[in-house]
């Protein structure tokens, strides 16, 4: 066995005593959510292949708490949209997003999902943020697995620091209302 140590997740700041640990609820919930994101892949083209490589043993996205890939929106909290999204697919993407339970987060992977990529045509959606809110953008055509892992890590940081009450805030409700999402 090697001398390298396994790095554990650091506990949030708190008061430690014999037999107890006290901290803020926001910190504990944020840590739990950030380290147990369940991705729902919405892959349409070459970015989906890079996602497959990201989930494989060499890059192993499971190391970051995203091992359980869900293909049901009701059992996922991280929507990963990868590849070219046509305007005909936009209502389906939105329906998938709306079927996810709160809290839910979105990562836009690749130039096509982020901005339409090289396809500046009448049939391609010029960015998924036209139909659903996006939390993290991962650029590239296609992005390397390291970039996708970095995007997930950025989302984990966002989730870890998000208030438990943010989803009930007037700002968040206003954001959803701007997309006509109830």
mmCIF file of C-alpha atoms in Angstrom:
data_model
loop_
_atom_site.group_PDB
_atom_site.id
_atom_site.type_symbol
_atom_site.label_atom_id
_atom_site.label_comp_id
_atom_site.label_asym_id
_atom_site.label_seq_id
_atom_site.Cartn_x
_atom_site.Cartn_y
_atom_site.Cartn_z
ATOM 1 C CA UNK A 1 0.000 0.000 0.000
ATOM 2 C CA UNK A 2 1.338 3.445 -0.858
ATOM 3 C CA UNK A 3 2.067 6.197 1.637
ATOM 4 C CA UNK A 4 -0.388 8.598 -0.019
ATOM 5 C CA UNK A 5 -3.329 9.564 2.149
ATOM 6 C CA UNK A 6 -6.917 9.689 1.026
ATOM 7 C CA UNK A 7 -8.212 13.236 1.181
ATOM 8 C CA UNK A 8 -11.522 13.491 2.991
ATOM 9 C CA UNK A 9 -14.054 16.284 2.676
ATOM 10 C CA UNK A 10 -13.340 18.980 5.218
ATOM 11 C CA UNK A 11 -16.177 19.540 7.691
ATOM 12 C CA UNK A 12 -17.737 23.005 7.808
ATOM 13 C CA UNK A 13 -16.696 25.472 10.488
ATOM 14 C CA UNK A 14 -18.308 24.730 13.810
ATOM 15 C CA UNK A 15 -17.927 24.019 17.474
ATOM 16 C CA UNK A 16 -16.425 20.640 18.316
ATOM 17 C CA UNK A 17 -16.659 18.980 21.682
ATOM 18 C CA UNK A 18 -16.599 15.522 23.150
ATOM 19 C CA UNK A 19 -19.481 13.700 21.492
ATOM 20 C CA UNK A 20 -20.917 16.652 19.546
ATOM 21 C CA UNK A 21 -20.365 18.946 16.584
ATOM 22 C CA UNK A 22 -22.401 22.126 16.029
ATOM 23 C CA UNK A 23 -22.460 24.193 12.855
ATOM 24 C CA UNK A 24 -24.862 26.129 10.628
ATOM 25 C CA UNK A 25 -27.609 24.216 8.807
ATOM 26 C CA UNK A 26 -26.763 26.000 5.533
ATOM 27 C CA UNK A 27 -23.203 24.644 5.673
ATOM 28 C CA UNK A 28 -24.229 21.040 6.353
ATOM 29 C CA UNK A 29 -26.970 21.007 3.706
ATOM 30 C CA UNK A 30 -24.658 22.684 1.184
ATOM 31 C CA UNK A 31 -21.903 20.143 1.827
ATOM 32 C CA UNK A 32 -24.325 17.219 1.490
ATOM 33 C CA UNK A 33 -25.870 18.556 -1.725
ATOM 34 C CA UNK A 34 -22.535 19.439 -3.309
ATOM 35 C CA UNK A 35 -21.120 15.962 -2.731
ATOM 36 C CA UNK A 36 -24.137 14.023 -3.981
ATOM 37 C CA UNK A 37 -25.189 15.582 -7.300
ATOM 38 C CA UNK A 38 -27.134 13.180 -9.521
ATOM 39 C CA UNK A 39 -26.566 14.077 -13.181
ATOM 40 C CA UNK A 40 -29.150 13.745 -15.938
ATOM 41 C CA UNK A 41 -27.294 13.761 -19.277
ATOM 42 C CA UNK A 42 -29.101 15.417 -22.192
ATOM 43 C CA UNK A 43 -26.532 14.639 -24.878
ATOM 44 C CA UNK A 44 -27.074 15.013 -28.592
ATOM 45 C CA UNK A 45 -23.704 14.952 -30.329
ATOM 46 C CA UNK A 46 -19.934 14.886 -29.873
ATOM 47 C CA UNK A 47 -20.070 16.500 -26.410
ATOM 48 C CA UNK A 48 -21.979 13.412 -25.277
ATOM 49 C CA UNK A 49 -18.986 11.269 -26.261
ATOM 50 C CA UNK A 50 -16.737 13.455 -24.109
ATOM 51 C CA UNK A 51 -19.218 13.035 -21.252
ATOM 52 C CA UNK A 52 -18.934 9.258 -21.654
ATOM 53 C CA UNK A 53 -15.170 9.577 -21.338
ATOM 54 C CA UNK A 54 -15.660 11.736 -18.248
ATOM 55 C CA UNK A 55 -17.775 9.043 -16.601
ATOM 56 C CA UNK A 56 -15.319 6.258 -17.532
ATOM 57 C CA UNK A 57 -12.586 4.999 -15.248
ATOM 58 C CA UNK A 58 -9.796 7.318 -16.405
ATOM 59 C CA UNK A 59 -11.537 10.577 -15.383
ATOM 60 C CA UNK A 60 -14.137 9.004 -13.049
ATOM 61 C CA UNK A 61 -16.699 11.698 -12.287
ATOM 62 C CA UNK A 62 -17.905 9.418 -9.486
ATOM 63 C CA UNK A 63 -15.020 10.733 -7.375
ATOM 64 C CA UNK A 64 -17.003 13.952 -7.035
ATOM 65 C CA UNK A 65 -20.253 12.410 -5.825
ATOM 66 C CA UNK A 66 -21.856 12.159 -9.285
ATOM 67 C CA UNK A 67 -21.751 8.412 -9.652
ATOM 68 C CA UNK A 68 -25.450 7.757 -10.014
ATOM 69 C CA UNK A 69 -26.371 8.915 -13.507
ATOM 70 C CA UNK A 70 -30.135 9.203 -13.729
ATOM 71 C CA UNK A 71 -32.193 9.034 -16.882
ATOM 72 C CA UNK A 72 -35.342 10.148 -15.096
ATOM 73 C CA UNK A 73 -35.733 13.888 -14.448
ATOM 74 C CA UNK A 74 -37.608 13.205 -11.232
ATOM 75 C CA UNK A 75 -34.557 11.446 -9.773
ATOM 76 C CA UNK A 76 -31.877 13.936 -10.826
ATOM 77 C CA UNK A 77 -30.812 17.361 -9.630
ATOM 78 C CA UNK A 78 -28.052 18.279 -12.124
ATOM 79 C CA UNK A 79 -29.066 18.604 -15.784
ATOM 80 C CA UNK A 80 -26.066 18.383 -18.112
ATOM 81 C CA UNK A 81 -27.012 19.615 -21.584
ATOM 82 C CA UNK A 82 -24.391 18.611 -24.161
ATOM 83 C CA UNK A 83 -24.348 19.165 -27.875
ATOM 84 C CA UNK A 84 -26.465 20.857 -30.515
ATOM 85 C CA UNK A 85 -30.017 21.620 -29.421
ATOM 86 C CA UNK A 86 -32.425 22.298 -32.253
ATOM 87 C CA UNK A 87 -35.368 24.644 -31.808
ATOM 88 C CA UNK A 88 -37.698 21.636 -32.128
ATOM 89 C CA UNK A 89 -35.953 20.030 -29.121
ATOM 90 C CA UNK A 90 -36.193 23.175 -26.969
ATOM 91 C CA UNK A 91 -39.708 22.412 -25.611
ATOM 92 C CA UNK A 92 -38.586 18.885 -24.664
ATOM 93 C CA UNK A 93 -35.496 20.244 -22.898
ATOM 94 C CA UNK A 94 -37.678 22.690 -21.014
ATOM 95 C CA UNK A 95 -40.132 19.923 -20.078
ATOM 96 C CA UNK A 96 -37.273 17.800 -18.737
ATOM 97 C CA UNK A 97 -36.052 20.772 -16.693
ATOM 98 C CA UNK A 98 -39.525 21.447 -15.295
ATOM 99 C CA UNK A 99 -39.943 17.780 -14.291
ATOM 100 C CA UNK A 100 -36.857 17.953 -12.086
ATOM 101 C CA UNK A 101 -37.506 18.623 -8.416
ATOM 102 C CA UNK A 102 -36.048 21.657 -6.670
ATOM 103 C CA UNK A 103 -33.251 22.266 -6.041
ATOM 104 C CA UNK A 104 -32.011 21.704 -9.575
ATOM 105 C CA UNK A 105 -28.932 22.940 -11.370
ATOM 106 C CA UNK A 106 -27.934 23.121 -15.059
ATOM 107 C CA UNK A 107 -24.537 22.771 -16.719
ATOM 108 C CA UNK A 108 -24.292 23.770 -20.380
ATOM 109 C CA UNK A 109 -21.507 21.697 -21.966
ATOM 110 C CA UNK A 110 -19.911 22.610 -25.283
ATOM 111 C CA UNK A 111 -20.103 25.537 -27.669
ATOM 112 C CA UNK A 112 -23.367 24.345 -29.230
ATOM 113 C CA UNK A 113 -25.290 24.164 -25.956
ATOM 114 C CA UNK A 114 -23.727 27.420 -24.728
ATOM 115 C CA UNK A 115 -24.196 29.545 -27.855
ATOM 116 C CA UNK A 116 -25.239 27.470 -30.864
ATOM 117 C CA UNK A 117 -21.600 26.845 -31.797
ATOM 118 C CA UNK A 118 -20.790 27.003 -35.487
ATOM 119 C CA UNK A 119 -24.444 26.405 -36.366
ATOM 120 C CA UNK A 120 -25.814 29.932 -36.778
ATOM 121 C CA UNK A 121 -28.901 28.664 -38.594
ATOM 122 C CA UNK A 122 -32.669 28.976 -38.320
ATOM 123 C CA UNK A 123 -33.038 25.505 -36.820
ATOM 124 C CA UNK A 124 -30.438 25.582 -34.008
ATOM 125 C CA UNK A 125 -31.130 27.124 -30.619
ATOM 126 C CA UNK A 126 -28.480 29.789 -29.996
ATOM 127 C CA UNK A 127 -27.841 28.788 -26.397
ATOM 128 C CA UNK A 128 -29.976 26.779 -23.985
ATOM 129 C CA UNK A 129 -30.224 29.823 -21.717
ATOM 130 C CA UNK A 130 -32.947 30.999 -24.107
ATOM 131 C CA UNK A 131 -35.301 28.349 -22.632
ATOM 132 C CA UNK A 132 -33.896 27.374 -19.188
ATOM 133 C CA UNK A 133 -31.619 29.064 -16.646
ATOM 134 C CA UNK A 134 -27.996 27.881 -16.673
ATOM 135 C CA UNK A 135 -25.700 27.769 -13.631
ATOM 136 C CA UNK A 136 -22.347 26.766 -15.204
ATOM 137 C CA UNK A 137 -21.071 27.026 -18.773
ATOM 138 C CA UNK A 138 -18.349 24.636 -20.008
ATOM 139 C CA UNK A 139 -16.942 25.988 -23.307
ATOM 140 C CA UNK A 140 -15.213 23.995 -26.014
ATOM 141 C CA UNK A 141 -15.912 22.150 -29.217
ATOM 142 C CA UNK A 142 -16.016 19.546 -27.796
ATOM 143 C CA UNK A 143 -14.728 20.266 -24.299
ATOM 144 C CA UNK A 144 -12.171 17.857 -22.870
ATOM 145 C CA UNK A 145 -13.211 15.623 -19.965
ATOM 146 C CA UNK A 146 -11.009 17.747 -17.676
ATOM 147 C CA UNK A 147 -13.136 20.771 -18.557
ATOM 148 C CA UNK A 148 -16.351 18.889 -17.768
ATOM 149 C CA UNK A 149 -14.913 17.801 -14.413
ATOM 150 C CA UNK A 150 -13.930 21.433 -13.757
ATOM 151 C CA UNK A 151 -17.493 22.532 -14.591
ATOM 152 C CA UNK A 152 -18.901 20.013 -12.104
ATOM 153 C CA UNK A 153 -16.442 21.240 -9.483
ATOM 154 C CA UNK A 154 -17.533 24.852 -10.136
ATOM 155 C CA UNK A 155 -21.155 23.764 -9.707
ATOM 156 C CA UNK A 156 -20.256 21.984 -6.477
ATOM 157 C CA UNK A 157 -18.756 25.224 -5.170
ATOM 158 C CA UNK A 158 -21.913 27.117 -6.123
ATOM 159 C CA UNK A 159 -24.121 24.476 -4.443
ATOM 160 C CA UNK A 160 -21.921 24.338 -1.331
ATOM 161 C CA UNK A 161 -22.245 28.103 -0.795
ATOM 162 C CA UNK A 162 -25.925 28.421 -1.750
ATOM 163 C CA UNK A 163 -28.338 29.352 1.022
ATOM 164 C CA UNK A 164 -31.036 26.825 1.854
ATOM 165 C CA UNK A 165 -33.559 29.646 1.426
ATOM 166 C CA UNK A 166 -32.229 30.929 -1.939
ATOM 167 C CA UNK A 167 -34.807 28.964 -3.924
ATOM 168 C CA UNK A 168 -37.599 30.789 -2.071
ATOM 169 C CA UNK A 169 -36.069 34.226 -2.585
ATOM 170 C CA UNK A 170 -37.847 36.877 -4.656
ATOM 171 C CA UNK A 171 -34.807 37.055 -6.987
ATOM 172 C CA UNK A 172 -34.958 33.341 -7.787
ATOM 173 C CA UNK A 173 -38.728 33.449 -8.298
ATOM 174 C CA UNK A 174 -38.234 36.434 -10.605
ATOM 175 C CA UNK A 175 -35.615 34.483 -12.600
ATOM 176 C CA UNK A 176 -37.999 31.545 -13.072
ATOM 177 C CA UNK A 177 -40.823 33.937 -13.957
ATOM 178 C CA UNK A 178 -38.622 35.461 -16.691
ATOM 179 C CA UNK A 179 -38.579 31.969 -18.265
ATOM 180 C CA UNK A 180 -42.326 31.485 -17.580
ATOM 181 C CA UNK A 181 -41.536 28.619 -15.200
ATOM 182 C CA UNK A 182 -43.725 28.245 -12.142
#
